[in-house]
Tab-separated table of C-alpha atoms in Angstrom:
chain	number	residue	atom	x	y	z
C	78	UNK	CA	-9.422	84.263	-61.130
C	79	UNK	CA	-11.432	85.192	-58.207
C	80	UNK	CA	-12.789	83.513	-55.640
C	81	UNK	CA	-15.506	83.764	-52.673
C	82	UNK	CA	-16.628	81.342	-50.511
C	83	UNK	CA	-20.920	80.047	-50.881
C	84	UNK	CA	-23.297	79.781	-48.671
C	85	UNK	CA	-22.499	76.131	-47.217
C	86	UNK	CA	-18.879	77.597	-46.810
C	87	UNK	CA	-17.502	75.232	-49.875
C	88	UNK	CA	-15.768	77.717	-51.978
C	89	UNK	CA	-17.241	78.925	-55.787
C	90	UNK	CA	-14.885	80.124	-58.718
C	91	UNK	CA	-15.744	82.530	-60.336
C	92	UNK	CA	-14.523	82.444	-64.397
C	93	UNK	CA	-12.514	84.443	-65.285
C	94	UNK	CA	-13.219	87.263	-68.525
C	95	UNK	CA	-10.639	86.184	-71.432
C	96	UNK	CA	-8.183	88.736	-71.388
C	97	UNK	CA	-7.369	87.535	-74.894
C	98	UNK	CA	-10.659	88.047	-75.676
C	99	UNK	CA	-11.097	91.312	-74.932
C	100	UNK	CA	-8.326	92.064	-76.471
C	101	UNK	CA	-8.523	91.295	-79.999
C	102	UNK	CA	-12.036	92.850	-79.505
C	103	UNK	CA	-9.996	96.217	-78.907
C	104	UNK	CA	-7.797	95.329	-81.795
C	105	UNK	CA	-10.898	94.790	-84.243
C	106	UNK	CA	-12.681	97.568	-83.400
C	107	UNK	CA	-9.384	100.167	-84.094
C	108	UNK	CA	-9.341	98.259	-87.021
C	109	UNK	CA	-12.806	98.985	-88.184
C	110	UNK	CA	-12.001	102.695	-86.485
C	111	UNK	CA	-8.648	102.536	-89.016
C	112	UNK	CA	-10.404	101.776	-91.647
C	113	UNK	CA	-13.418	103.517	-91.611
C	114	UNK	CA	-10.623	106.899	-91.409
C	115	UNK	CA	-8.827	105.502	-94.119
C	116	UNK	CA	-11.953	105.495	-96.634
C	117	UNK	CA	-13.137	108.940	-95.958
C	118	UNK	CA	-10.104	110.225	-96.293
C	119	UNK	CA	-10.542	108.641	-99.397
C	120	UNK	CA	-13.136	109.769	-100.907
C	121	UNK	CA	-12.615	112.766	-99.999
C	122	UNK	CA	-9.743	112.401	-101.834
C	123	UNK	CA	-10.631	111.721	-104.575
C	124	UNK	CA	-13.358	114.457	-104.868
C	125	UNK	CA	-10.709	116.915	-104.541
C	126	UNK	CA	-9.045	115.836	-106.871
C	127	UNK	CA	-12.186	115.767	-109.502
C	128	UNK	CA	-11.462	119.866	-110.782
C	129	UNK	CA	-7.777	117.724	-111.788
C	130	UNK	CA	-9.662	116.360	-113.996
C	131	UNK	CA	-10.337	119.522	-115.711
C	132	UNK	CA	-7.101	120.208	-116.485
C	133	UNK	CA	-6.571	116.407	-117.824
C	134	UNK	CA	-8.919	116.124	-119.509
C	135	UNK	CA	-8.499	119.821	-121.459
C	136	UNK	CA	-4.458	118.946	-122.371
C	137	UNK	CA	-6.051	115.199	-123.733
C	138	UNK	CA	-8.410	116.806	-125.842
C	139	UNK	CA	-6.800	119.421	-126.749
C	140	UNK	CA	-4.219	117.714	-129.074
C	141	UNK	CA	-6.796	115.878	-131.410
C	142	UNK	CA	-9.268	118.857	-130.923
C	143	UNK	CA	-6.643	121.540	-132.470
C	144	UNK	CA	-6.675	119.378	-135.846
C	145	UNK	CA	-10.906	120.108	-137.129
C	146	UNK	CA	-10.275	123.774	-134.393
C	147	UNK	CA	-7.695	124.609	-137.770
C	148	UNK	CA	-9.905	122.967	-140.156
C	149	UNK	CA	-12.882	124.623	-139.458
C	150	UNK	CA	-11.703	127.813	-137.858
C	151	UNK	CA	-8.942	128.006	-140.225
C	152	UNK	CA	-6.600	129.110	-138.529
C	153	UNK	CA	-2.382	129.550	-138.884
C	154	UNK	CA	0.154	128.038	-136.838
C	155	UNK	CA	1.166	130.394	-134.446
C	156	UNK	CA	-2.666	130.612	-133.160
C	157	UNK	CA	-2.208	126.956	-133.164
C	158	UNK	CA	0.112	127.250	-130.861
C	159	UNK	CA	-1.248	130.180	-128.352
C	160	UNK	CA	-4.696	128.222	-128.513
C	161	UNK	CA	-2.821	125.334	-126.983
C	162	UNK	CA	0.162	126.775	-124.727
C	163	UNK	CA	-2.042	130.364	-123.645
C	164	UNK	CA	-4.365	127.631	-121.333
C	165	UNK	CA	-1.055	127.241	-119.821
C	166	UNK	CA	0.043	130.574	-119.071
C	167	UNK	CA	-3.007	132.273	-118.028
C	168	UNK	CA	-4.254	129.111	-115.190
C	169	UNK	CA	-0.388	130.769	-113.415
C	170	UNK	CA	-2.781	134.146	-112.468
C	171	UNK	CA	-5.509	131.915	-110.711
C	172	UNK	CA	-2.850	129.465	-108.633
C	173	UNK	CA	-1.235	133.966	-107.895
C	174	UNK	CA	-4.769	134.168	-106.767
C	175	UNK	CA	-5.698	130.798	-105.683
C	176	UNK	CA	-2.978	131.331	-102.736
C	177	UNK	CA	-5.155	134.380	-101.061
C	178	UNK	CA	-8.220	133.610	-101.999
C	179	UNK	CA	-8.223	129.425	-100.531
C	180	UNK	CA	-7.073	131.631	-97.348
C	181	UNK	CA	-9.713	134.225	-97.543
C	182	UNK	CA	-12.629	131.417	-97.984
C	183	UNK	CA	-10.798	127.641	-97.158
C	184	UNK	CA	-9.657	125.782	-99.561
C	185	UNK	CA	-13.007	123.641	-100.067
C	186	UNK	CA	-14.720	126.594	-101.763
C	187	UNK	CA	-11.896	127.823	-103.654
C	188	UNK	CA	-11.890	124.900	-105.615
C	189	UNK	CA	-15.870	124.864	-106.038
C	190	UNK	CA	-14.464	128.361	-107.000
C	191	UNK	CA	-12.399	127.142	-108.924
C	192	UNK	CA	-14.496	124.723	-111.196
C	193	UNK	CA	-17.440	127.163	-112.068
C	194	UNK	CA	-14.924	129.540	-113.473
C	195	UNK	CA	-13.393	126.319	-115.963
C	196	UNK	CA	-16.895	125.547	-116.825
C	197	UNK	CA	-17.854	128.234	-117.713
C	198	UNK	CA	-14.358	128.809	-119.944
C	199	UNK	CA	-15.308	125.525	-121.363
C	200	UNK	CA	-19.256	126.136	-122.555
C	201	UNK	CA	-18.013	129.574	-124.421
C	202	UNK	CA	-14.764	127.014	-125.855
C	203	UNK	CA	-17.431	124.588	-127.669
C	204	UNK	CA	-19.956	127.200	-128.815
C	205	UNK	CA	-16.926	129.740	-130.457
C	206	UNK	CA	-18.299	130.682	-133.367
C	207	UNK	CA	-14.086	132.541	-133.638
C	208	UNK	CA	-11.085	132.167	-132.404
C	209	UNK	CA	-11.615	135.302	-130.439
C	210	UNK	CA	-14.514	134.007	-128.616
C	211	UNK	CA	-13.027	131.166	-128.265
C	212	UNK	CA	-9.677	132.654	-126.698
C	213	UNK	CA	-12.254	133.803	-124.209
C	214	UNK	CA	-13.103	130.817	-123.310
C	215	UNK	CA	-9.491	129.287	-123.091
C	216	UNK	CA	-8.406	132.304	-120.762
C	217	UNK	CA	-10.814	131.959	-118.240
C	218	UNK	CA	-10.818	127.858	-118.463
C	219	UNK	CA	-6.723	129.616	-118.261
C	220	UNK	CA	-7.469	130.351	-114.525
C	221	UNK	CA	-10.196	127.778	-113.233
C	222	UNK	CA	-7.395	125.529	-113.917
C	223	UNK	CA	-5.050	127.264	-111.972
C	224	UNK	CA	-6.777	127.813	-109.082
C	225	UNK	CA	-7.858	123.511	-109.372
C	226	UNK	CA	-3.899	122.279	-109.889
C	227	UNK	CA	-2.516	125.325	-106.989
C	228	UNK	CA	-5.292	124.351	-104.230
C	229	UNK	CA	-6.548	120.189	-104.568
C	230	UNK	CA	-2.788	118.935	-103.226
C	231	UNK	CA	-2.475	121.579	-100.522
C	232	UNK	CA	-6.536	120.036	-99.841
C	233	UNK	CA	-5.085	117.106	-99.820
C	234	UNK	CA	-1.790	117.250	-98.023
C	235	UNK	CA	-3.903	119.375	-94.692
C	236	UNK	CA	-6.730	116.169	-94.529
C	237	UNK	CA	-4.558	113.425	-94.286
C	238	UNK	CA	-2.741	111.623	-92.027
C	239	UNK	CA	1.498	110.703	-91.821
C	240	UNK	CA	1.862	107.538	-93.789
C	241	UNK	CA	-0.570	107.801	-96.035
C	242	UNK	CA	0.445	112.023	-97.836
C	243	UNK	CA	2.695	111.277	-100.566
C	244	UNK	CA	-0.304	108.249	-101.671
C	245	UNK	CA	-3.398	110.730	-101.348
C	246	UNK	CA	-1.364	113.548	-102.090
C	247	UNK	CA	-0.619	111.705	-105.477
C	248	UNK	CA	-4.729	111.745	-106.429
C	249	UNK	CA	-4.516	114.494	-108.849
C	250	UNK	CA	-2.019	113.535	-110.869
C	251	UNK	CA	-4.089	110.150	-111.085
C	252	UNK	CA	-7.050	112.441	-112.522
C	253	UNK	CA	-5.216	114.795	-114.655
C	254	UNK	CA	-4.232	111.727	-116.114
C	255	UNK	CA	-7.738	109.977	-116.024
C	256	UNK	CA	-8.672	112.954	-118.020
C	257	UNK	CA	-5.864	112.689	-120.510
C	258	UNK	CA	-6.770	109.641	-120.983
C	259	UNK	CA	-10.572	110.945	-121.176
C	260	UNK	CA	-9.332	113.377	-124.082
C	261	UNK	CA	-7.801	110.872	-125.409
C	262	UNK	CA	-11.316	109.164	-126.478
C	263	UNK	CA	-13.282	112.162	-126.210
C	264	UNK	CA	-10.829	112.862	-129.367
C	265	UNK	CA	-10.889	109.592	-131.115
C	266	UNK	CA	-15.053	108.469	-131.274
C	267	UNK	CA	-16.152	112.218	-131.922
C	268	UNK	CA	-13.642	112.855	-134.849
C	269	UNK	CA	-16.470	110.897	-137.281
C	270	UNK	CA	-18.341	113.296	-137.071
C	271	UNK	CA	-18.327	117.270	-139.412
C	272	UNK	CA	-14.851	118.956	-138.259
C	273	UNK	CA	-17.163	121.911	-137.397
C	274	UNK	CA	-19.402	119.620	-134.823
C	275	UNK	CA	-16.999	117.463	-133.512
C	276	UNK	CA	-14.170	119.459	-131.909
C	277	UNK	CA	-17.297	121.623	-130.455
C	278	UNK	CA	-18.608	117.928	-128.679
C	279	UNK	CA	-14.920	117.327	-127.733
C	280	UNK	CA	-14.469	120.450	-125.707
C	281	UNK	CA	-18.129	120.858	-123.839
C	282	UNK	CA	-17.650	116.967	-122.445
C	283	UNK	CA	-15.929	118.659	-121.019
C	284	UNK	CA	-18.407	120.004	-118.733
C	285	UNK	CA	-19.203	116.813	-117.367
C	286	UNK	CA	-17.491	116.271	-114.372
C	287	UNK	CA	-19.058	120.413	-112.772
C	288	UNK	CA	-21.805	117.069	-111.701
C	289	UNK	CA	-19.679	115.575	-109.279
C	290	UNK	CA	-17.778	119.068	-108.135
C	291	UNK	CA	-21.492	119.776	-107.087
C	292	UNK	CA	-21.442	116.695	-105.090
C	293	UNK	CA	-18.878	116.975	-103.045
C	294	UNK	CA	-18.230	119.505	-101.569
C	295	UNK	CA	-21.263	117.648	-99.545
C	296	UNK	CA	-19.081	115.157	-98.392
C	297	UNK	CA	-16.041	116.741	-98.090
C	298	UNK	CA	-15.027	118.670	-94.564
C	299	UNK	CA	-12.207	122.178	-94.431
C	300	UNK	CA	-9.109	121.583	-93.876
C	301	UNK	CA	-7.841	121.524	-89.850
C	302	UNK	CA	-5.338	123.449	-90.576
C	303	UNK	CA	-7.252	125.954	-92.758
C	304	UNK	CA	-9.694	125.954	-89.502
C	305	UNK	CA	-6.973	126.293	-87.146
C	306	UNK	CA	-6.017	129.555	-88.860
C	307	UNK	CA	-9.454	131.085	-88.399
C	308	UNK	CA	-9.268	130.113	-84.513
C	309	UNK	CA	-11.961	127.776	-85.250
C	310	UNK	CA	-11.066	124.684	-82.565
C	311	UNK	CA	-13.303	122.725	-81.965
C	312	UNK	CA	-14.165	122.343	-86.647
C	313	UNK	CA	-10.259	121.306	-86.350
C	314	UNK	CA	-10.917	118.950	-83.543
C	315	UNK	CA	-14.004	117.310	-84.919
C	316	UNK	CA	-12.601	116.955	-88.947
C	317	UNK	CA	-9.056	115.424	-86.723
C	318	UNK	CA	-10.970	112.814	-85.417
C	319	UNK	CA	-12.407	111.873	-89.236
C	320	UNK	CA	-9.584	111.622	-90.200
C	321	UNK	CA	-6.636	110.895	-88.393
C	322	UNK	CA	-6.742	106.984	-87.780
C	323	UNK	CA	-5.835	107.111	-83.721
C	324	UNK	CA	-7.913	109.223	-81.848
C	325	UNK	CA	-5.812	109.457	-79.489
C	326	UNK	CA	-2.759	111.403	-81.028
C	327	UNK	CA	-5.678	114.181	-81.764
C	328	UNK	CA	-5.386	116.327	-79.457
C	329	UNK	CA	-1.499	116.210	-79.919
C	330	UNK	CA	-2.249	116.770	-83.848
C	331	UNK	CA	-4.030	119.426	-82.965
C	332	UNK	CA	-1.993	121.134	-80.162
C	333	UNK	CA	0.988	120.711	-83.307
C	334	UNK	CA	-1.070	122.229	-86.076
C	335	UNK	CA	-2.327	125.922	-83.669
C	336	UNK	CA	1.720	125.697	-83.017
C	337	UNK	CA	2.462	125.939	-86.637
C	338	UNK	CA	0.191	128.408	-87.133
C	339	UNK	CA	1.229	130.513	-84.586
C	340	UNK	CA	3.006	133.138	-86.759
C	341	UNK	CA	-0.046	133.160	-88.979
C	342	UNK	CA	-2.541	134.001	-86.825
C	343	UNK	CA	0.182	136.784	-85.084
C	344	UNK	CA	0.312	138.031	-88.181
C	345	UNK	CA	-3.587	138.201	-88.247
C	346	UNK	CA	-3.482	136.550	-92.484
C	347	UNK	CA	-1.579	140.312	-93.976
C	348	UNK	CA	-0.571	139.070	-97.340
C	349	UNK	CA	2.532	141.399	-97.253
C	350	UNK	CA	3.947	139.699	-94.284
C	351	UNK	CA	3.355	136.140	-96.591
C	352	UNK	CA	5.195	137.731	-99.782
C	353	UNK	CA	7.671	139.554	-97.576
C	354	UNK	CA	8.839	136.285	-96.384
C	355	UNK	CA	8.908	134.721	-100.013
C	356	UNK	CA	10.330	137.804	-101.259
C	357	UNK	CA	12.778	137.954	-98.507
C	358	UNK	CA	13.321	134.666	-97.490
C	359	UNK	CA	15.117	132.983	-94.395
C	360	UNK	CA	17.936	129.844	-95.390
C	361	UNK	CA	15.362	127.469	-94.555
C	362	UNK	CA	12.542	128.811	-96.563
C	363	UNK	CA	14.994	129.642	-99.128
C	364	UNK	CA	15.607	126.311	-99.648
C	365	UNK	CA	12.420	125.033	-99.443
C	366	UNK	CA	11.747	127.502	-102.147
C	367	UNK	CA	14.105	125.871	-104.578
C	368	UNK	CA	13.048	122.560	-103.712
C	369	UNK	CA	9.485	122.937	-104.933
C	370	UNK	CA	9.896	126.308	-107.652
C	371	UNK	CA	13.217	124.007	-108.594
C	372	UNK	CA	10.576	120.450	-109.025
C	373	UNK	CA	7.926	122.212	-111.077
C	374	UNK	CA	9.716	123.656	-113.743
C	375	UNK	CA	11.512	120.632	-114.860
C	376	UNK	CA	8.410	119.086	-114.531
C	377	UNK	CA	6.952	120.579	-116.779
C	378	UNK	CA	10.424	121.478	-118.658
C	379	UNK	CA	11.651	117.960	-120.344
C	380	UNK	CA	8.514	118.420	-122.298
C	381	UNK	CA	5.633	116.127	-120.745
C	382	UNK	CA	2.845	118.308	-122.077
C	383	UNK	CA	4.193	118.914	-125.684
C	384	UNK	CA	4.663	115.565	-125.984
C	385	UNK	CA	1.260	115.213	-125.433
C	386	UNK	CA	-0.662	117.892	-127.353
C	387	UNK	CA	1.174	117.153	-129.848
C	388	UNK	CA	1.496	113.668	-129.916
C	389	UNK	CA	0.233	113.236	-132.832
C	390	UNK	CA	2.216	115.810	-134.521
C	391	UNK	CA	5.140	113.415	-133.634
C	392	UNK	CA	3.327	110.254	-134.156
C	393	UNK	CA	2.220	111.689	-137.603
C	394	UNK	CA	6.440	112.463	-137.802
C	395	UNK	CA	7.034	108.872	-136.964
C	396	UNK	CA	4.973	107.976	-140.001
C	397	UNK	CA	1.590	107.874	-138.981
C	398	UNK	CA	-0.875	108.347	-142.192
C	399	UNK	CA	-4.653	109.309	-141.485
C	400	UNK	CA	-6.298	111.838	-137.964
C	401	UNK	CA	-8.436	108.710	-137.107
C	402	UNK	CA	-4.851	106.079	-136.872
C	403	UNK	CA	-2.737	109.290	-135.724
C	404	UNK	CA	-5.969	109.604	-132.377
C	405	UNK	CA	-5.862	105.604	-131.572
C	406	UNK	CA	-2.207	106.409	-130.956
C	407	UNK	CA	-2.434	108.511	-128.602
C	408	UNK	CA	-5.171	106.901	-126.773
C	409	UNK	CA	-2.162	104.083	-126.726
C	410	UNK	CA	-0.320	106.704	-124.478
C	411	UNK	CA	-3.419	107.902	-123.051
C	412	UNK	CA	-3.597	104.231	-121.431
C	413	UNK	CA	0.460	104.146	-120.196
C	414	UNK	CA	-0.168	107.127	-118.663
C	415	UNK	CA	-3.412	106.783	-116.846
C	416	UNK	CA	-2.057	103.141	-115.518
C	417	UNK	CA	1.702	104.415	-114.541
C	418	UNK	CA	0.149	106.824	-112.024
C	419	UNK	CA	-1.602	104.059	-110.802
C	420	UNK	CA	1.955	102.453	-109.647
C	421	UNK	CA	3.334	105.386	-107.922
C	422	UNK	CA	0.386	105.113	-105.717
C	423	UNK	CA	1.553	102.654	-104.482
C	424	UNK	CA	4.998	102.752	-104.207
C	425	UNK	CA	5.561	106.423	-103.182
C	426	UNK	CA	4.345	106.108	-99.493
C	427	UNK	CA	6.670	102.231	-99.753
C	428	UNK	CA	9.930	103.074	-101.311
C	429	UNK	CA	10.075	106.411	-100.798
C	430	UNK	CA	9.763	110.263	-102.994
C	431	UNK	CA	13.224	110.420	-103.689
C	432	UNK	CA	13.743	106.554	-105.761
C	433	UNK	CA	11.040	107.048	-107.045
C	434	UNK	CA	12.282	109.947	-108.935
C	435	UNK	CA	15.258	109.031	-109.293
C	436	UNK	CA	13.973	105.863	-111.699
C	437	UNK	CA	11.919	108.500	-113.603
C	438	UNK	CA	14.173	110.940	-113.545
C	439	UNK	CA	16.371	108.420	-115.636
C	440	UNK	CA	14.149	106.677	-117.034
C	441	UNK	CA	12.856	109.883	-119.268
C	442	UNK	CA	15.948	110.702	-119.915
C	443	UNK	CA	17.125	107.557	-121.709
C	444	UNK	CA	13.069	107.426	-123.313
C	445	UNK	CA	13.541	111.308	-124.679
C	446	UNK	CA	17.538	110.688	-126.097
C	447	UNK	CA	15.841	107.205	-127.515
C	448	UNK	CA	12.786	109.442	-129.383
C	449	UNK	CA	15.771	111.991	-130.366
C	450	UNK	CA	16.785	109.583	-132.484
C	451	UNK	CA	13.677	107.295	-133.584
C	452	UNK	CA	12.610	110.818	-135.841
C	453	UNK	CA	15.943	111.975	-136.123
C	454	UNK	CA	17.156	108.252	-138.278
C	455	UNK	CA	14.025	105.597	-138.074
C	456	UNK	CA	11.149	107.646	-139.270
C	457	UNK	CA	8.285	107.072	-142.212
C	458	UNK	CA	9.101	103.098	-141.552
C	459	UNK	CA	6.805	100.609	-139.663
C	460	UNK	CA	10.134	100.216	-137.377
C	461	UNK	CA	10.080	103.822	-136.851
C	462	UNK	CA	6.433	103.572	-135.801
C	463	UNK	CA	6.856	101.252	-133.408
C	464	UNK	CA	10.254	102.303	-131.811
C	465	UNK	CA	8.353	106.261	-131.196
C	466	UNK	CA	5.455	104.828	-129.814
C	467	UNK	CA	7.149	102.642	-127.838
C	468	UNK	CA	9.345	106.057	-126.631
C	469	UNK	CA	6.933	108.240	-126.570
C	470	UNK	CA	4.996	105.036	-123.923
C	471	UNK	CA	8.344	104.904	-122.038
C	472	UNK	CA	8.039	108.934	-121.362
C	473	UNK	CA	4.866	108.481	-120.060
C	474	UNK	CA	5.063	105.866	-117.886
C	475	UNK	CA	8.544	106.440	-116.392
C	476	UNK	CA	6.442	110.498	-115.672
C	477	UNK	CA	3.268	109.139	-113.842
C	478	UNK	CA	5.623	106.509	-111.742
C	479	UNK	CA	7.742	109.462	-109.632
C	480	UNK	CA	8.433	113.393	-111.186
C	481	UNK	CA	4.576	113.522	-112.419
C	482	UNK	CA	3.169	112.764	-109.138
C	483	UNK	CA	6.233	113.539	-106.445
C	484	UNK	CA	6.125	116.872	-107.724
C	485	UNK	CA	2.603	117.575	-106.065
C	486	UNK	CA	3.319	115.938	-103.331
C	487	UNK	CA	6.667	117.790	-102.484
C	488	UNK	CA	5.032	120.771	-103.172
C	489	UNK	CA	2.205	120.763	-100.613
C	490	UNK	CA	3.669	119.203	-98.163
C	491	UNK	CA	7.572	120.994	-97.465
C	492	UNK	CA	6.543	124.688	-96.868
C	493	UNK	CA	5.123	125.873	-93.076
C	494	UNK	CA	1.371	126.183	-92.111
C	495	UNK	CA	1.865	129.429	-92.849
C	496	UNK	CA	3.534	129.984	-96.069
C	497	UNK	CA	1.844	126.443	-97.839
C	498	UNK	CA	-1.120	128.722	-99.862
C	499	UNK	CA	1.476	131.191	-101.176
C	500	UNK	CA	4.703	128.764	-101.438
C	501	UNK	CA	2.100	126.417	-103.695
C	502	UNK	CA	0.532	128.599	-105.961
C	503	UNK	CA	3.988	129.950	-106.685
C	504	UNK	CA	4.805	126.798	-107.739
C	505	UNK	CA	2.075	126.225	-109.703
C	506	UNK	CA	3.288	129.387	-111.478
C	507	UNK	CA	6.366	128.362	-112.369
C	508	UNK	CA	4.338	124.694	-113.809
C	509	UNK	CA	2.919	126.219	-115.042
C	510	UNK	CA	4.475	129.500	-116.792
C	511	UNK	CA	7.293	126.386	-117.889
C	512	UNK	CA	4.763	124.358	-119.849
C	513	UNK	CA	2.792	127.027	-121.874
C	514	UNK	CA	6.729	128.198	-123.084
C	515	UNK	CA	7.620	124.879	-124.377
C	516	UNK	CA	3.496	124.378	-126.061
C	517	UNK	CA	3.828	127.847	-127.481
C	518	UNK	CA	7.102	127.104	-128.627
C	519	UNK	CA	6.799	123.584	-129.367
C	520	UNK	CA	6.055	123.906	-133.883
C	521	UNK	CA	8.638	126.751	-133.687
C	522	UNK	CA	11.552	124.822	-132.391
C	523	UNK	CA	10.010	121.782	-133.998
C	524	UNK	CA	10.223	124.026	-137.728
C	525	UNK	CA	14.093	125.000	-137.107
C	526	UNK	CA	16.418	122.118	-135.302
C	527	UNK	CA	13.192	119.041	-135.948
C	528	UNK	CA	11.246	116.943	-133.909
C	529	UNK	CA	13.529	114.465	-133.318
C	530	UNK	CA	16.536	117.366	-132.524
C	531	UNK	CA	13.887	119.271	-130.117
C	532	UNK	CA	13.179	115.560	-127.985
C	533	UNK	CA	17.007	115.725	-127.439
C	534	UNK	CA	16.923	119.204	-125.872
C	535	UNK	CA	14.721	117.597	-123.432
C	536	UNK	CA	16.288	115.005	-123.387
C	537	UNK	CA	19.358	117.401	-121.868
C	538	UNK	CA	17.393	119.603	-119.472
C	539	UNK	CA	15.963	116.047	-118.292
C	540	UNK	CA	19.327	114.463	-117.622
C	541	UNK	CA	19.512	118.097	-115.409
C	542	UNK	CA	16.675	116.839	-113.385
C	543	UNK	CA	18.353	114.390	-112.881
C	544	UNK	CA	21.537	116.071	-110.684
C	545	UNK	CA	18.468	118.522	-108.916
C	546	UNK	CA	16.650	114.791	-107.392
C	547	UNK	CA	20.945	113.914	-106.285
C	548	UNK	CA	21.387	117.368	-104.889
C	549	UNK	CA	18.394	119.554	-103.615
C	550	UNK	CA	15.082	117.049	-102.805
C	551	UNK	CA	15.004	115.643	-99.696
C	552	UNK	CA	13.148	112.229	-98.529
C	553	UNK	CA	9.678	112.941	-96.641
C	554	UNK	CA	8.589	109.955	-95.699
C	555	UNK	CA	7.348	109.172	-93.010
C	556	UNK	CA	7.805	112.231	-91.201
C	557	UNK	CA	4.454	114.726	-90.647
C	558	UNK	CA	4.542	118.422	-92.302
C	559	UNK	CA	5.928	119.976	-88.514
C	560	UNK	CA	8.813	117.662	-89.205
C	561	UNK	CA	9.666	118.509	-92.905
C	562	UNK	CA	9.914	121.858	-91.491
C	563	UNK	CA	12.117	121.475	-88.897
C	564	UNK	CA	13.705	119.786	-91.366
C	565	UNK	CA	14.609	122.247	-94.580
C	566	UNK	CA	15.053	124.864	-91.429
C	567	UNK	CA	18.187	122.954	-89.571
C	568	UNK	CA	19.809	123.202	-92.850
C	569	UNK	CA	19.629	119.277	-93.227
C	570	UNK	CA	17.425	118.355	-96.067
C	571	UNK	CA	19.073	115.413	-97.014
C	572	UNK	CA	18.957	113.830	-93.856
C	573	UNK	CA	16.155	111.121	-92.555
C	574	UNK	CA	16.404	109.841	-89.475
C	575	UNK	CA	13.654	110.755	-86.359
C	576	UNK	CA	12.513	114.372	-84.946
C	577	UNK	CA	14.951	115.523	-81.991
C	578	UNK	CA	14.650	117.085	-78.909
C	579	UNK	CA	17.364	120.251	-80.744
C	580	UNK	CA	15.658	120.058	-83.320
C	581	UNK	CA	12.377	120.863	-81.405
C	582	UNK	CA	14.735	122.970	-79.620
C	583	UNK	CA	15.421	124.873	-83.487
C	584	UNK	CA	11.877	125.514	-84.612
C	585	UNK	CA	10.746	127.717	-81.181
C	586	UNK	CA	13.288	129.681	-81.902
C	587	UNK	CA	13.143	130.454	-85.603
C	588	UNK	CA	9.977	130.457	-85.240
């Protein structure tokens, strides 16, 4: 309280400013800024994930469209397998090229390019008069998807604050699931049209998301880490001010990114230098590659794409009759898959990556084994049908709550900046190749060992994924991208804890 004598010799007391009120105002301002920052990153993550809708829609819609394509174009079972599975194989070309492209033109415009290529392929498929033209459209769609699935998680990881990176980086998986659900609904909605028209409408509807992707380009910023790689420091600072909840930490974050980007700038973005390090990795990078590529492969070889692509075949084997009933059952699968990915988003930054992976892989193993038992010994009865639907829905639910989204989160956050785009592309290649092999062989393998026997194989592979998670996957919750790099470099990928001075020294030495 301040005091001062008045003109009459008395003492005039000044009212003290209320420090509590000042603190309250400061807290309110900080909360408003944090809320604004989170909303901005949320919008960016949503728009960046729109390409994933295209992949999900294609996976979902093809499961039903293939029934009518077979009737209309009279394709063989082998052609059916090739048509379904080739998209995943071809997408590896887009994923491989995506790393170099995103380093050259930026993360943002790589997403735009992916959308344009996919939409071209979707249009050709919708108008295809025969199997050959259909395959050309499928080829283009696959390349576009390869670009999209590789770049979206990388972009989101690079703009997200550490405390919410896991949730935001899971968004592409949410939108893949949303796309699958929309594909299933499209199958059911248009199945009543003539076989010559319905599959074309189903595939053509996939062109619509391009409108929203075009709008997204005017909203989302470029990745601040890519801007630093290009020495556009002021632009990177502006983006960080928008995406970072604490403005006082912006300069520290910018300094960390500049330090991490130092190796990239020193090499002048030489592609050969990046691939040389990936092909002849240090022990730390080797551990990163094993974790990143391994989790990508396990995500697919456990049979999730076979379950989604061929869900009508699975339910038909369980005893469901009629195309409309088959497609209606697949809608339940898509709805379940989408709902449980939302649960993962709520838990991934609270519970952590590794606990959710344990729940996911153990649950999938149980459901896949149960599905194998059901199809092998209880088919063609009402009980068998109900158990088959329950096991399929359980499998996709456990997939969505863990390995589905966390696979992309880990791949986008464990690699150092200088390798992130290319290494993520390499991981995406592993995912797409695994998906393609499974999708292109499912019908043939099922003919040899039955559909139930095939799911026993998937269950065994899923059991191996539990061991892989235990041995090779670290907990990255709450760590910055730079801290995660140190964790691998120090030969302690399984350990948590705070960043120590020795860790910083070690990272400086390795660089």
